[in-house]
Every structure is written in C-alpha cells, then in structure tokens.
C-alpha positions as a LaTeX table, in Angstrom:
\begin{tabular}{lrrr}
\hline
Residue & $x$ (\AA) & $y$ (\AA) & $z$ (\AA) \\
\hline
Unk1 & $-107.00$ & 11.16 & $-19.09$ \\
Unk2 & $-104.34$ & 14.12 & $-18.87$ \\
Unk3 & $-102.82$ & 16.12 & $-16.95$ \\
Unk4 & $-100.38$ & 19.16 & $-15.59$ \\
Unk5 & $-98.61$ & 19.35 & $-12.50$ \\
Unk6 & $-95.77$ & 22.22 & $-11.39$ \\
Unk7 & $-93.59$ & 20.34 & $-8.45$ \\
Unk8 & $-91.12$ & 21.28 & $-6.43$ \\
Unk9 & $-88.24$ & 19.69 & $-3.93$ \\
Unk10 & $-87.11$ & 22.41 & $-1.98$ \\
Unk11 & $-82.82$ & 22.03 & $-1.06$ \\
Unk12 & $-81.69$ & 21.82 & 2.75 \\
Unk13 & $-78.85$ & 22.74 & 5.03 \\
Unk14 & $-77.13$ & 19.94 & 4.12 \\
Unk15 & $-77.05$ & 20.54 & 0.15 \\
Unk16 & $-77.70$ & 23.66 & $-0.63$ \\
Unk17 & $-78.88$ & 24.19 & $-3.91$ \\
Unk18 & $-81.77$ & 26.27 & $-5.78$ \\
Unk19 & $-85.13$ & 24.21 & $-5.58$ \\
Unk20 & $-85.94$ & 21.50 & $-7.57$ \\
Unk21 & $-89.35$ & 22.87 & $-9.87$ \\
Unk22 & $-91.12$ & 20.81 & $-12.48$ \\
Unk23 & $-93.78$ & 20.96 & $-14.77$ \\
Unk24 & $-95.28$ & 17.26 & $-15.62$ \\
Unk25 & $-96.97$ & 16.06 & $-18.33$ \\
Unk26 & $-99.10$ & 13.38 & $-18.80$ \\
Unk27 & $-101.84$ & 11.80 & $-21.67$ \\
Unk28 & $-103.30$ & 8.38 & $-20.96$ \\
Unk29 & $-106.24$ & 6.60 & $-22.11$ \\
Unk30 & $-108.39$ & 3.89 & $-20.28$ \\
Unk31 & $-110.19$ & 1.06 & $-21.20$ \\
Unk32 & $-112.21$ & $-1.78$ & $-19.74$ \\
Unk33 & $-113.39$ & $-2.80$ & $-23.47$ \\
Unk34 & $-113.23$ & $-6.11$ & $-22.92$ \\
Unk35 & $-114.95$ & $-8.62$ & $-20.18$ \\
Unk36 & $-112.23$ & $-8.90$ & $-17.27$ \\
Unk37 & $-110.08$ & $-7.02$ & $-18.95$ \\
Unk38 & $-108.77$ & $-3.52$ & $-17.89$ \\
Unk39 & $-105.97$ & $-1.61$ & $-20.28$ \\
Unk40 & $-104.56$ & 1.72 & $-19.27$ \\
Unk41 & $-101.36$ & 3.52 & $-21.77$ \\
Unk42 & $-100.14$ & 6.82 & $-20.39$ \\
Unk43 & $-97.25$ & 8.83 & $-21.70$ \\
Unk44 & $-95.41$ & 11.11 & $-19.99$ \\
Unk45 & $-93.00$ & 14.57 & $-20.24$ \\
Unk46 & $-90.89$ & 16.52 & $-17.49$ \\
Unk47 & $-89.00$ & 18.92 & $-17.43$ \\
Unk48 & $-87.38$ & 19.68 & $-14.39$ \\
Unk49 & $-85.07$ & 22.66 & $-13.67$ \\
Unk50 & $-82.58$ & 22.60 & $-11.06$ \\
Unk51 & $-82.63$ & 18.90 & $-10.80$ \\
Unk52 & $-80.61$ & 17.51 & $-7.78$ \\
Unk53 & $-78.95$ & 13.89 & $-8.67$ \\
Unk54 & $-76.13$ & 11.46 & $-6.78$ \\
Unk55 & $-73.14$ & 12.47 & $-8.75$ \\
Unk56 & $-70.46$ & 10.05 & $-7.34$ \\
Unk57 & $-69.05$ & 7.77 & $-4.53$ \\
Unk58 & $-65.91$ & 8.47 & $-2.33$ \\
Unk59 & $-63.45$ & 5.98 & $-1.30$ \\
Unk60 & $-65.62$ & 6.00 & 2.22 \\
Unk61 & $-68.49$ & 5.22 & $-0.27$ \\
Unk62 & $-70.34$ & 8.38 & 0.82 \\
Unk63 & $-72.00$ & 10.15 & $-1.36$ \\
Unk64 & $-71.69$ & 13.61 & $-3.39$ \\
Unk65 & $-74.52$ & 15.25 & $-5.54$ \\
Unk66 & $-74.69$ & 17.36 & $-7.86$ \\
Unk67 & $-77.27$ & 19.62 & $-9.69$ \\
Unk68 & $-78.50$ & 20.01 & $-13.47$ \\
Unk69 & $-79.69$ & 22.99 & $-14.85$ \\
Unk70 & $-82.24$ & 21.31 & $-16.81$ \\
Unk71 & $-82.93$ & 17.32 & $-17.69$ \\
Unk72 & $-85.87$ & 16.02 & $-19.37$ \\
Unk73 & $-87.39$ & 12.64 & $-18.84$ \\
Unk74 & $-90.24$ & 10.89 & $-20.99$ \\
Unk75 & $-91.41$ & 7.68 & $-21.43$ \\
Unk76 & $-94.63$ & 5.26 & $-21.46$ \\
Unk77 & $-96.31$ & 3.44 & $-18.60$ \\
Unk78 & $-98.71$ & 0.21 & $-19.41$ \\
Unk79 & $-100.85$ & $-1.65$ & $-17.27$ \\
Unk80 & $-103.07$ & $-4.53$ & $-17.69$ \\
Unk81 & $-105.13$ & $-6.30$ & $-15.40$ \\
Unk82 & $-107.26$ & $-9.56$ & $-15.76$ \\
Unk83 & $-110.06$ & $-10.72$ & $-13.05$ \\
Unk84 & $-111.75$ & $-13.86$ & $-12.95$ \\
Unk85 & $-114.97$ & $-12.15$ & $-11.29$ \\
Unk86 & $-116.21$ & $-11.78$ & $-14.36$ \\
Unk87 & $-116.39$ & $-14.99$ & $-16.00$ \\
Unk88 & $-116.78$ & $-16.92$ & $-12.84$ \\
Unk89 & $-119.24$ & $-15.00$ & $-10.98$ \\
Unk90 & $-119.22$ & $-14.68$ & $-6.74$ \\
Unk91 & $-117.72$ & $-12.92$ & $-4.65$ \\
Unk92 & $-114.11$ & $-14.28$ & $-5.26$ \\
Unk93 & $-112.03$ & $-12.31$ & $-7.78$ \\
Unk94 & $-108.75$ & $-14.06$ & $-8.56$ \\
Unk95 & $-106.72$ & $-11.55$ & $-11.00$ \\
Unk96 & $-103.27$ & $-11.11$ & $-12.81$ \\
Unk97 & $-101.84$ & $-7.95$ & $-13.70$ \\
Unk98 & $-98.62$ & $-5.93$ & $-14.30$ \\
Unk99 & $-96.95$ & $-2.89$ & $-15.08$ \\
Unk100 & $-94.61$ & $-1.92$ & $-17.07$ \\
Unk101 & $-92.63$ & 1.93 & $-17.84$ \\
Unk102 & $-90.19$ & 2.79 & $-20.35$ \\
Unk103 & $-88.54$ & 5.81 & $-19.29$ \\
Unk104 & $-85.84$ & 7.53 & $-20.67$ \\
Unk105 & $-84.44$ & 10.86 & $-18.59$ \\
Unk106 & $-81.73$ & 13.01 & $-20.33$ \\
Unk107 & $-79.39$ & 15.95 & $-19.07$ \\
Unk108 & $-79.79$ & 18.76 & $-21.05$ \\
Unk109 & $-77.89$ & 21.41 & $-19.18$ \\
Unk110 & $-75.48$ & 20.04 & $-16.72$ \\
Unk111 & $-71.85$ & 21.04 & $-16.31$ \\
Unk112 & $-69.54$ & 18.95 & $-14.52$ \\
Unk113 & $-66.93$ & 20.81 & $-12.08$ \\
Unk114 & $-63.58$ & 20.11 & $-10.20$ \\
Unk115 & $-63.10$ & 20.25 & $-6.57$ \\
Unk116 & $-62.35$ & 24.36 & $-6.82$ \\
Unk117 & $-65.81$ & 24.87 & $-8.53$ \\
Unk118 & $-64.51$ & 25.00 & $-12.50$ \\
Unk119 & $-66.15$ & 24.34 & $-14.81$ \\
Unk120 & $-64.41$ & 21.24 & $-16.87$ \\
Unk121 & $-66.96$ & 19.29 & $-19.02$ \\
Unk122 & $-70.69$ & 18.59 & $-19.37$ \\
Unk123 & $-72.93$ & 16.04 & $-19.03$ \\
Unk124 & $-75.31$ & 16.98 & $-21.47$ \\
Unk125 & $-77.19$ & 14.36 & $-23.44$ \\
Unk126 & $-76.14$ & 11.29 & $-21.01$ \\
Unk127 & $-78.88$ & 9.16 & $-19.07$ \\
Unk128 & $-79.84$ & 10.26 & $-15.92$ \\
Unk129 & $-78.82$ & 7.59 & $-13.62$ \\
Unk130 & $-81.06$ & 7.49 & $-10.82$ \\
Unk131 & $-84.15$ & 7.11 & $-13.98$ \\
Unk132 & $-84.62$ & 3.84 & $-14.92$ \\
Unk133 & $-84.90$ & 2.92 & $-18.43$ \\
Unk134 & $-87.11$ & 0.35 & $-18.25$ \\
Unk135 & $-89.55$ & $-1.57$ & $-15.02$ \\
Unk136 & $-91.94$ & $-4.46$ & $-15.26$ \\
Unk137 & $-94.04$ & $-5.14$ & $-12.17$ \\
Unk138 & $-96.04$ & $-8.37$ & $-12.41$ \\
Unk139 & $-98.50$ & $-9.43$ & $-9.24$ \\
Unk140 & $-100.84$ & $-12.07$ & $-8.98$ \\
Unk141 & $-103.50$ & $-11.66$ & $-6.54$ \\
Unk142 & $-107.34$ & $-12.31$ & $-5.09$ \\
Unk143 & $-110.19$ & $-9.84$ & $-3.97$ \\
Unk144 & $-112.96$ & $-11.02$ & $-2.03$ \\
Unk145 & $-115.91$ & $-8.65$ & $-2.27$ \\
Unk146 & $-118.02$ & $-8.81$ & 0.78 \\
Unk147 & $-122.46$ & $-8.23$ & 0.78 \\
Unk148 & $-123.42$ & $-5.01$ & 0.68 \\
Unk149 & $-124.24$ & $-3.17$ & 3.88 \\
Unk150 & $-127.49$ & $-1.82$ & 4.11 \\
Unk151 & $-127.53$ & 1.62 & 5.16 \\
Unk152 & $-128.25$ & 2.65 & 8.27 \\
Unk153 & $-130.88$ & 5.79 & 7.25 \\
Unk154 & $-133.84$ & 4.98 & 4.90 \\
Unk155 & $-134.50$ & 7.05 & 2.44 \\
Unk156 & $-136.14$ & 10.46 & 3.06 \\
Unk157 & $-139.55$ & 10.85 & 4.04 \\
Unk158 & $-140.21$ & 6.83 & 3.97 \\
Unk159 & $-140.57$ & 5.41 & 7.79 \\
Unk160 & $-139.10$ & 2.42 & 9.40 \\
Unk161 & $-140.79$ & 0.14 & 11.86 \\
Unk162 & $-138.23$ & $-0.16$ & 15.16 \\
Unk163 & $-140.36$ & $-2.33$ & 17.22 \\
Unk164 & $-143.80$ & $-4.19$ & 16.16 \\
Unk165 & $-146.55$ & $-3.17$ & 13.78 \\
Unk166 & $-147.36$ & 0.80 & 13.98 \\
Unk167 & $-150.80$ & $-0.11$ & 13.84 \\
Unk168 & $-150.54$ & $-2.62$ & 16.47 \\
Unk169 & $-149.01$ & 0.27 & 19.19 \\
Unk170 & $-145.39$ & $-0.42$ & 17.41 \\
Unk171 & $-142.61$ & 2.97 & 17.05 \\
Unk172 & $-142.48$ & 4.75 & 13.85 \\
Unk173 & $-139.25$ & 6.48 & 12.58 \\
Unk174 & $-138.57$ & 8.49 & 10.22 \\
Unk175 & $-134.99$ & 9.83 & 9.02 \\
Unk176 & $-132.89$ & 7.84 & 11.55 \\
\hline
\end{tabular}
C-alpha cells in the first residue's frame, strides 16, 4: 500500500497568502495474518510549501497567522483491530480496536517578523504546533451482519417462475 498525492489550500480575502501545495507520501502494509486479527503500519512524508499556521494570540485572544516557506512533517500511523466473529461464529461481531500516530512536523523555512514586516528571527527547526506529536484512539464496538439479500435478477439466460408451474399455464421470466 503506497501512495502520492499533490494538495493544495488555496488563501482567502481574509489572509492573504500564496497557496498552501503539498506533495504526500505514504508506504503502509496490511495484514489480516492472523484469525480476528487485522494489522495495518503506514508511514508517512510531507512536504508542504507555503504552509499557513496560527502564529499567536492577542490580548482579545484573537488570532494571527502566519506562513512558512517550507515545514516537513513525518511520522507512523498503527492500527489494530480484533473481532469476535471469528471465533464465535453468527452474525454478531463484537470487536476492539485503536489507533495510534506518531507525528512529528518541523519548520524548515520560516522567518518570524515584527509588526512593520522585518524580518527578526526564524523558526526553523521548532515543532509545528498545530501537529500533534503523538494520538491514540481506542473504540470498542459491535457489528451485526444481516442475511444476505437475494438479488432481485437471476442470472442470465436462466428463467424464473412468477406465478404457478410453466407447464401447468404458470408465467415464465426471463432477465427481470
């Protein structure tokens, strides 16, 4: 399981700024190896130019953001899940599972500037703050898997008897 995908967050009116673009990266691997038991790892790279983040709070605590050139965030996502289907049979599934991500997002070009637009430090190498470093998401839950429906069409060419015997005056179908 991998994959590429170029993103973008266009600005607005209210904060204008150059568009957010991305390119993600991502390599995972699934697994259902073992009876009940589903596994997925994925790992995952961005890089993400123009990157719009919440720089501060005013006394009014309103907001102001501000924009890196250039951050990078990677990290690891985990999931596990475990259903009693298997092992119990019917059509009640009782399961655990969770998820957890390790993600760690760095500025890599991102100056920090004073009220007339100076330039008067960086903020390279920090933590991004709105990427957390690490989130765990346990839920316990049930499934209920109902009968199958039949369908409503038989298969090609093969006829279905609406009403009585054909050979007894009853209606043939075919391909309803």
């Amino acid at each position: 399981n991998s994959g590429w995908l170029k993103s973008i967050c266009p600005s607005n009116e209210n904060f204008p700024a150059p568009d957010e673009i991305g390119d993600n990266f991502n390599l995972g691997f699934r697994s259902t190896a073992f009876k009940g038991l589903d596994l997925e790892i994925a790992g995952f790279y961005q890089i993400l130019q123009d990157y719009q983040f919440g720089a501060t709070f005013g006394d009014a605590d309103d907001r102001s953001f501000g924009r890196a050139e250039k951050v990078e965030i990677s990290g690891v996502e985990l999931f596990g899940r475990l259903n009693s289907q298997p092992f119990t049979g019917g059509s009640l599934n009782f399961f655990g599972e969770g998820t957890y991500t390790y993600s760690r997002g760095i500025f890599k070009e991102a100056n920090e500037f004073d009220d007339t637009g100076a330039i008067v430090g960086n903020f390279n190498g920090n933590r991004i703050p709105e990427v957390p470093l690490h989130v765990a998401a346990p839920q316990p839950g049930a499934d209920v898997t109902l009968a199958p429906v039949r369908p409503r069409r038989p298969p090609h060419g093969e006829e279905r008897v609406l009403h009585g015997d054909v050979g007894e005056g009853g209606i043939a179908a075919s391909g309803l």
